[in-house]
């Protein structure tokens, strides 16, 4: 496969010099250049972080050595956060995949972002099925628009969904280690936050972050569901690599084999994008986008940024898009924190209070929003086991990686119109990320940065290239250059098809990859200028 790309790459040099239109040939050459480098690093240099951890443990056992670093029995608390709005068809599947994780030391926080369908009712049904234990529920705190703290029990708070209070909560620990109805295999803490009005995905995550106690966050979209061992595998990687700031998973489309053609095409595309592009970037610990479908972040790497991320402003307006790329860019551009002063946490709490007072006209829950049980505020906002107290002065930026072994099923658009709307949102996010990822990625290793900037430039040149190839050259009588360029597009799609087939023997979805390559070339290309022209439009769907 690599040999085929290398041969075509050399052939394109000849075509540029003697056969093709220079502009079209040069663009085609760089397309193959990027493809070759992506495949080369993905298949000769990439080592799955989880596989590496397991191999290191096996080697240590064989040599009779003690595990370096923390005890192998150490299990950091992981906070699984799922913001949801109007996802009645999949929310049960999503939540149960969180509760059923084999990893025991976890808490699950579901934020209902003002859903208008049956999502809230389904969440409450799950709460009843899991049970609230012998205590009958905990206490809660809600901060209203005026900043007044209202204290009450969980049932009392539940009645506030339609009031001026931003949200209500349900919070409990499961009653037993095995709930037969839902097959829940351990006892996670389970919080449900009902927001009475929609505030958007980012601010919903911010609300959850103010009650989350985990040392590691797991952020998952509500139309997804993760493999039963996803959190356990991620925990192993974070324990092994203290420099790891973020870790993203491998996505496959849920129900692709029984779904429609669009679902099949998106499945093979998502699979290839993860295994090729993210794997290449992982060889340099510099993944540019941790997917919203399921990604993990070390609390120390993002906690101080969550508020700014949730209230991001761009072109003088609140910008609700760019959730994943913006968060990833922050981790990529920062270094592990120095040893903290003993009173830093208290200063942080006071800072949050000041920030809330300064912003209470724009968001009702900028200050701490929920308290459960008998925890005081300082305890609630602290991590389960901070992992940065013993660090020395940071020499390197956070590592950002991808693991093929951490799996998540992804829900995707099932109609062309829904797919185009999704892609327009993603293009707007890409435009916003140019000043964040693009403004700092040069600090990362040189070669992935080079490939990133080449690909970024090519995305903006693609509309011109497409117009030049399909209209200008044929009008001038140069059909040959257009045909050769189209063959190059087909070749790229076929290479990714072969890649998929080799990794998934017997899976016939590979045949959809070339078709989707033409869709991305001839349809997605025009969405970038359209997204730029309509970037002030805040519509989500």
XYZ file of C-alpha atoms in Angstrom:
541
model
C 0.000 0.000 0.000
C 2.794 2.412 0.929
C 4.717 1.335 -2.147
C 1.742 2.129 -4.378
C 1.439 5.632 -2.918
C 5.198 6.192 -3.257
C 5.125 5.146 -6.935
C 2.172 7.449 -7.655
C 3.948 10.260 -5.802
C 6.975 9.913 -8.077
C 4.705 9.654 -11.128
C 3.019 12.931 -10.208
C 6.357 14.732 -10.276
C 6.696 13.687 -13.907
C 3.084 14.716 -14.623
C 3.653 18.170 -13.119
C 6.722 18.764 -15.252
C 5.548 17.375 -18.568
C 1.841 16.511 -18.702
C -0.611 18.200 -16.322
C -1.626 21.759 -15.683
C 0.936 22.998 -13.153
C -1.495 24.263 -10.474
C -3.638 21.129 -10.629
C -0.611 18.856 -10.739
C 1.045 20.570 -7.784
C -2.110 20.285 -5.679
C -2.429 16.623 -6.630
C 1.213 16.033 -5.680
C 0.742 17.490 -2.207
C -2.398 15.374 -1.743
C -0.332 12.244 -2.337
C 2.535 13.619 -0.255
C 0.247 14.030 2.758
C -1.364 10.633 2.142
C 2.024 8.888 2.022
C 3.219 10.508 5.240
C -0.023 9.781 7.073
C 0.099 6.098 6.124
C 3.841 5.804 6.728
C 3.696 7.058 10.321
C 0.361 5.380 11.059
C 1.601 1.925 10.046
C 5.313 1.980 10.800
C 5.581 4.224 13.864
C 2.227 4.184 15.649
C 2.014 2.206 18.861
C -1.362 2.017 20.557
C -0.916 3.610 24.035
C -3.014 0.926 25.715
C -1.169 -1.918 24.004
C 2.126 -0.349 25.044
C 0.991 -0.191 28.682
C 0.013 -3.867 28.648
C 3.260 -4.901 26.983
C 5.314 -2.928 29.506
C 3.468 -4.640 32.352
C 4.107 -8.061 30.838
C 7.793 -7.282 30.401
C 8.070 -6.129 33.997
C 6.442 -9.329 35.201
C 8.796 -11.459 33.136
C 11.809 -9.620 34.529
C 10.432 -9.730 38.050
C 10.583 -5.966 38.323
C 8.276 -3.842 40.396
C 5.896 -1.587 38.508
C 7.389 1.861 38.252
C 5.507 4.934 39.378
C 2.225 4.481 41.180
C 1.010 1.202 42.546
C -0.719 -0.948 39.955
C -3.716 -1.046 42.284
C -4.158 2.738 42.077
C -7.427 3.651 40.396
C -8.104 7.378 39.910
C -11.679 8.574 40.059
C -12.987 9.187 36.537
C -15.905 11.553 35.958
C -17.974 10.535 32.926
C -19.819 13.610 31.632
C -22.593 13.453 29.025
C -24.451 16.619 27.949
C -27.718 15.765 26.228
C -30.497 17.579 24.423
C -33.457 15.888 22.730
C -31.865 12.462 22.414
C -34.778 10.280 23.457
C -33.954 7.525 20.961
C -30.456 6.822 22.283
C -30.067 8.338 25.740
C -30.892 5.104 27.579
C -28.326 3.204 25.530
C -25.778 5.960 26.168
C -26.301 6.171 29.931
C -26.299 2.409 30.431
C -22.990 2.149 28.585
C -21.596 4.597 31.179
C -23.069 2.792 34.184
C -21.993 -0.629 32.924
C -18.301 0.202 32.635
C -16.017 -2.447 34.120
C -13.981 0.324 35.746
C -15.319 0.747 39.271
C -13.993 4.061 40.559
C -16.187 6.346 38.485
C -18.992 8.845 38.676
C -21.525 9.479 35.927
C -22.886 12.986 35.378
C -25.672 13.477 32.835
C -26.629 17.070 32.014
C -30.047 17.438 30.416
C -29.684 20.665 28.454
C -33.319 21.767 28.432
C -34.645 18.866 26.348
C -38.156 19.281 24.991
C -38.756 15.632 24.116
C -38.872 12.589 26.432
C -35.195 12.719 27.381
C -35.828 14.059 30.910
C -38.464 11.423 31.605
C -36.189 8.631 30.380
C -33.364 9.848 32.623
C -35.670 9.846 35.615
C -36.801 6.322 34.716
C -33.174 5.173 34.721
C -32.710 6.804 38.131
C -35.648 4.848 39.537
C -34.494 1.580 37.966
C -30.991 1.885 39.358
C -32.271 2.867 42.793
C -31.169 5.483 45.286
C -29.862 3.266 48.059
C -30.819 3.278 51.725
C -30.267 6.984 52.269
C -33.145 7.985 50.053
C -31.190 10.623 48.120
C -28.806 13.417 48.954
C -29.023 17.146 49.333
C -28.413 19.677 46.612
C -27.540 23.285 45.914
C -28.901 25.335 43.056
C -27.719 28.828 42.152
C -30.449 30.941 40.634
C -30.084 33.874 38.293
C -29.643 36.240 41.229
C -26.878 34.120 42.692
C -29.033 33.168 45.729
C -28.290 29.654 46.918
C -31.359 27.482 47.475
C -30.896 24.313 49.508
C -33.253 21.355 49.405
C -33.557 17.624 48.933
C -33.423 16.001 45.546
C -37.203 15.513 45.194
C -37.764 19.187 46.018
C -35.225 20.296 43.451
C -36.838 18.186 40.778
C -39.843 20.478 40.817
C -37.711 23.429 39.705
C -37.338 22.366 36.069
C -39.773 24.930 34.779
C -38.909 27.703 37.214
C -36.378 30.498 36.827
C -33.745 28.309 38.488
C -31.359 27.053 35.805
C -31.640 23.377 36.655
C -32.569 20.676 39.108
C -30.658 17.575 40.075
C -30.902 13.918 40.923
C -27.876 12.452 42.686
C -27.302 9.067 44.313
C -25.169 5.975 44.600
C -26.601 2.741 43.218
C -28.060 0.456 45.829
C -26.289 -2.761 44.935
C -23.376 -4.066 42.907
C -25.679 -5.777 40.414
C -28.939 -4.192 39.312
C -30.649 -6.942 37.371
C -32.824 -4.712 35.202
C -29.916 -2.776 33.700
C -27.049 -5.249 34.232
C -25.088 -2.581 36.090
C -21.989 -4.345 37.335
C -20.695 -1.948 40.000
C -21.725 1.021 42.103
C -21.036 4.316 40.347
C -22.092 7.662 41.681
C -24.852 8.858 39.397
C -25.840 12.519 38.988
C -28.556 13.889 36.722
C -28.693 17.642 36.184
C -31.908 18.924 34.599
C -31.494 22.377 33.062
C -34.765 24.279 32.712
C -33.435 26.105 29.649
C -30.928 25.169 26.978
C -27.493 26.740 27.385
C -25.536 24.724 24.818
C -23.170 21.787 25.008
C -20.131 23.683 26.308
C -21.910 25.404 29.186
C -23.638 22.138 30.061
C -20.203 20.534 30.372
C -19.077 23.477 32.494
C -21.992 22.870 34.842
C -20.946 19.239 35.240
C -17.308 20.186 35.775
C -18.219 22.211 38.845
C -19.479 19.139 40.689
C -17.178 16.520 39.142
C -14.491 15.232 41.497
C -12.594 12.966 39.154
C -8.923 13.281 38.390
C -9.817 12.403 34.806
C -12.779 13.542 32.718
C -14.486 11.356 30.135
C -16.592 13.494 27.796
C -19.025 11.625 25.545
C -21.729 12.794 23.131
C -25.245 11.671 23.946
C -25.744 9.953 20.579
C -22.856 7.581 21.350
C -22.229 4.570 23.559
C -18.846 3.277 24.656
C -17.427 -0.227 24.873
C -17.791 -1.766 28.314
C -14.036 -1.591 29.004
C -13.350 1.842 27.475
C -12.894 3.709 30.760
C -10.782 0.947 32.284
C -8.383 1.000 29.328
C -8.164 4.783 29.371
C -7.375 4.738 33.093
C -4.452 2.387 32.483
C -2.991 4.763 29.905
C -3.321 7.823 32.131
C -1.772 6.013 35.092
C 1.173 4.990 32.931
C 1.796 8.400 31.341
C 1.794 11.359 33.721
C 2.499 13.651 30.780
C -0.740 12.589 29.074
C -3.201 15.479 28.958
C -5.826 14.042 26.618
C -6.708 10.722 25.011
C -9.252 10.119 22.256
C -10.959 6.926 21.154
C -11.642 4.939 17.993
C -15.117 5.471 16.592
C -17.341 3.246 14.475
C -20.862 4.082 13.369
C -23.520 2.309 15.398
C -25.655 -0.003 13.253
C -23.704 0.758 10.078
C -24.105 -2.718 8.612
C -27.886 -2.535 8.885
C -28.161 1.199 8.216
C -28.561 3.150 5.000
C -25.864 4.016 2.474
C -24.941 7.272 4.222
C -24.319 5.454 7.504
C -22.134 2.872 5.750
C -20.062 5.546 4.034
C -19.607 7.528 7.235
C -18.555 4.394 9.094
C -15.663 3.556 6.800
C -14.669 7.233 6.669
C -14.636 7.683 10.468
C -12.751 4.424 10.934
C -10.053 5.464 8.462
C -9.751 8.986 9.824
C -9.114 7.641 13.311
C -6.717 4.852 12.401
C -4.728 6.838 9.840
C -4.716 10.539 10.736
C -5.030 10.330 14.529
C -2.576 7.429 14.636
C -0.049 9.474 12.641
C -0.456 12.419 15.005
C -0.133 10.104 18.010
C 3.383 9.102 16.952
C 4.256 12.709 17.867
C 1.833 12.863 20.854
C 0.077 15.731 19.069
C -3.484 14.767 18.036
C -5.149 17.935 16.709
C -8.750 17.033 17.562
C -9.978 14.799 20.375
C -13.360 13.653 19.114
C -16.517 14.614 20.969
C -17.799 11.060 20.570
C -15.527 9.957 23.445
C -12.384 11.612 24.744
C -10.602 11.693 28.080
C -8.863 14.679 29.656
C -6.697 14.982 32.735
C -8.389 17.412 35.075
C -5.144 19.295 35.715
C -4.817 19.945 31.974
C -8.190 21.631 31.382
C -9.888 22.644 34.630
C -8.739 26.271 34.567
C -9.738 26.601 30.914
C -13.267 25.167 31.012
C -14.977 28.472 31.820
C -13.240 30.364 29.003
C -13.961 27.465 26.658
C -17.628 27.392 27.617
C -17.962 31.150 27.082
C -15.813 31.395 23.976
C -16.170 34.562 21.917
C -15.273 34.908 18.258
C -15.880 37.822 15.890
C -17.429 39.736 18.772
C -20.088 37.144 19.571
C -20.612 34.093 21.746
C -19.402 31.136 19.700
C -21.187 27.876 20.530
C -19.314 25.712 18.017
C -15.706 24.510 18.098
C -16.112 22.333 21.174
C -13.599 19.559 20.489
C -10.871 21.352 18.521
C -10.741 24.308 20.911
C -10.381 22.105 23.982
C -7.730 19.976 22.285
C -5.821 23.066 21.190
C -5.640 24.310 24.761
C -4.108 21.038 25.943
C -1.677 21.011 23.024
C -0.493 24.519 23.846
C 0.039 24.152 27.600
C 2.470 22.355 29.878
C 1.825 20.339 33.049
C 1.293 22.564 36.054
C 4.098 23.335 38.477
C 3.867 22.305 42.117
C 0.827 23.998 43.561
C 0.855 26.296 46.539
C -0.985 24.816 49.504
C -3.690 27.457 49.420
C -4.108 27.390 45.616
C -7.383 25.489 45.769
C -8.858 28.058 48.140
C -7.681 30.859 45.850
C -9.295 29.033 42.974
C -12.609 28.817 44.806
C -12.492 32.527 45.640
C -11.642 33.274 42.022
C -14.635 31.286 40.856
C -16.861 33.288 43.187
C -15.526 36.596 41.838
C -15.916 35.359 38.268
C -19.494 34.331 38.985
C -20.318 37.771 40.393
C -18.824 39.414 37.316
C -20.724 37.200 34.916
C -24.051 36.531 36.607
C -25.820 38.613 34.020
C -24.825 36.237 31.262
C -24.907 32.814 32.895
C -26.794 31.714 35.944
C -24.460 28.930 36.946
C -20.992 30.422 36.553
C -20.508 29.834 40.278
C -20.622 26.419 41.995
C -23.949 24.822 41.229
C -24.489 21.615 43.125
C -23.508 20.074 46.417
C -24.300 16.505 47.357
C -24.240 14.683 50.652
C -22.186 16.350 53.367
C -19.335 17.536 51.160
C -18.274 21.124 51.607
C -17.489 23.263 48.583
C -13.708 22.905 48.803
C -13.986 19.117 48.952
C -16.482 19.076 46.107
C -14.220 21.044 43.791
C -11.055 19.069 44.600
C -9.812 16.093 42.622
C -9.939 12.554 43.931
C -6.168 12.217 43.907
C -4.279 15.150 42.367
C -1.457 13.948 40.181
C 0.615 17.080 39.935
C 1.924 17.780 43.429
C 5.165 15.935 42.802
C 5.977 17.321 39.374
C 9.105 19.274 38.615
C 9.309 22.254 36.315
C 7.611 21.196 33.045
C 9.925 20.665 30.101
C 7.393 19.478 27.519
C 3.827 20.168 26.508
C 1.041 17.775 27.406
C 0.867 14.589 25.355
C -2.333 14.187 23.318
C -2.895 10.683 21.966
C -5.349 8.295 20.321
C -5.998 4.648 21.176
C -7.459 2.226 18.653
C -8.362 -0.139 21.494
C -10.677 2.317 23.248
C -13.894 1.953 21.277
C -17.065 3.979 20.971
C -20.160 3.551 18.809
C -21.084 6.823 17.143
C -24.491 8.077 16.093
C -24.373 9.837 12.718
C -26.813 11.752 10.501
C -29.039 9.454 8.482
C -30.136 11.974 5.848
C -28.073 14.065 3.443
C -29.493 17.348 4.746
C -28.675 16.451 8.349
C -25.170 15.423 7.287
C -24.578 18.719 5.476
C -25.756 20.719 8.502
C -23.372 18.751 10.703
C -20.499 19.392 8.319
C -21.261 23.121 8.206
C -20.995 23.226 12.013
C -17.699 21.379 11.811
C -16.394 23.762 9.141
C -17.247 26.702 11.378
C -15.378 24.967 14.176
C -12.415 24.495 11.865
C -12.391 28.206 11.010
C -12.496 29.107 14.705
C -9.680 26.659 15.462
C -7.304 28.380 13.036
C -6.400 30.952 15.668
C -6.123 28.344 18.430
C -4.666 25.187 16.914
C -3.059 27.043 14.019
C -1.659 29.703 16.310
C 0.269 27.271 18.493
C 0.768 23.995 16.600
C 4.171 25.166 15.373
C 5.375 24.600 18.938
C 4.751 20.879 18.553
C 7.199 18.574 16.697
C 8.155 19.952 13.299
C 6.918 17.220 10.982
C 3.284 16.906 12.135
C 3.147 20.704 12.224
C 4.342 20.811 8.613
C 1.660 18.324 7.560
C -1.002 20.216 9.513
C -0.246 23.551 7.839
C -0.043 21.935 4.386
C -3.452 20.305 4.879
C -4.927 23.544 6.213
C -3.717 25.494 3.181
C -5.062 22.803 0.854
C -8.539 23.024 2.393
C -8.752 26.707 1.531
C -7.311 26.170 -1.957
C -9.612 23.269 -2.771
C -12.596 25.355 -3.999
C -10.303 27.100 -6.494
C -8.746 23.784 -7.580
C -12.151 22.199 -8.060
C -13.431 25.106 -10.122
C -10.193 25.185 -12.107
C -10.332 21.440 -12.837
C -14.014 21.149 -13.698
C -14.650 24.385 -15.550
C -11.559 26.407 -16.513
C -9.375 23.628 -17.933
C -12.142 21.899 -19.947
C -13.136 25.290 -21.351
C -9.518 25.788 -22.423
C -9.468 22.328 -23.989
C -7.234 20.643 -21.361
C -9.417 17.636 -20.598
C -6.377 15.453 -19.949
C -5.367 17.318 -16.781
C -8.894 17.079 -15.411
C -9.074 13.320 -16.073
C -5.696 12.689 -14.461
C -6.741 14.702 -11.419
C -9.989 12.725 -11.124
C -8.006 9.485 -11.310
C -5.870 10.788 -8.455
C -8.988 11.387 -6.355
C -10.171 7.853 -7.102
C -6.735 6.470 -6.193
C -6.867 8.157 -2.780
C -10.296 6.639 -2.099
C -9.093 3.194 -3.173
C -6.033 3.374 -0.889
C -8.263 4.059 2.107
C -10.525 1.209 0.953
C -7.584 -1.191 0.919
C -6.558 0.078 4.345
C -10.051 -0.637 5.695
C -10.202 -4.076 4.086
C -6.818 -5.126 5.512
C -7.829 -4.114 9.023
C -11.375 -5.511 8.775
C -11.205 -8.830 6.883
C -14.547 -9.858 5.466
C -16.187 -6.472 6.013
C -17.704 -5.369 2.710
C -18.112 -1.724 3.717
C -14.787 -0.937 2.053
C -16.588 -0.506 -1.269
C -18.231 2.689 0.040
C -14.984 4.546 0.688
C -14.205 5.661 -2.908
C -17.767 6.932 -3.285
C -17.491 8.953 -0.105
C -14.156 10.357 -1.274
C -15.925 11.891 -4.271
C -18.661 13.253 -1.982
C -16.088 14.947 0.248
C -14.296 16.308 -2.817
C -17.238 17.617 -4.825
C -19.700 18.492 -2.042
C -17.831 19.128 1.215
C -15.382 21.436 -0.552
C -18.026 24.140 -0.987
C -19.169 23.936 2.633
C -16.048 25.727 3.902
C -16.692 29.008 2.053
C -20.391 28.688 2.895
C -19.554 28.192 6.579
C -17.280 31.246 6.464
C -20.043 33.335 4.896
C -22.643 32.204 7.457
C -20.407 31.905 10.501
C -22.551 34.336 12.487
C -25.517 32.012 12.126
C -25.697 30.172 15.473
C -28.217 27.552 14.351
C -27.194 24.058 15.492
C -29.562 21.954 13.388
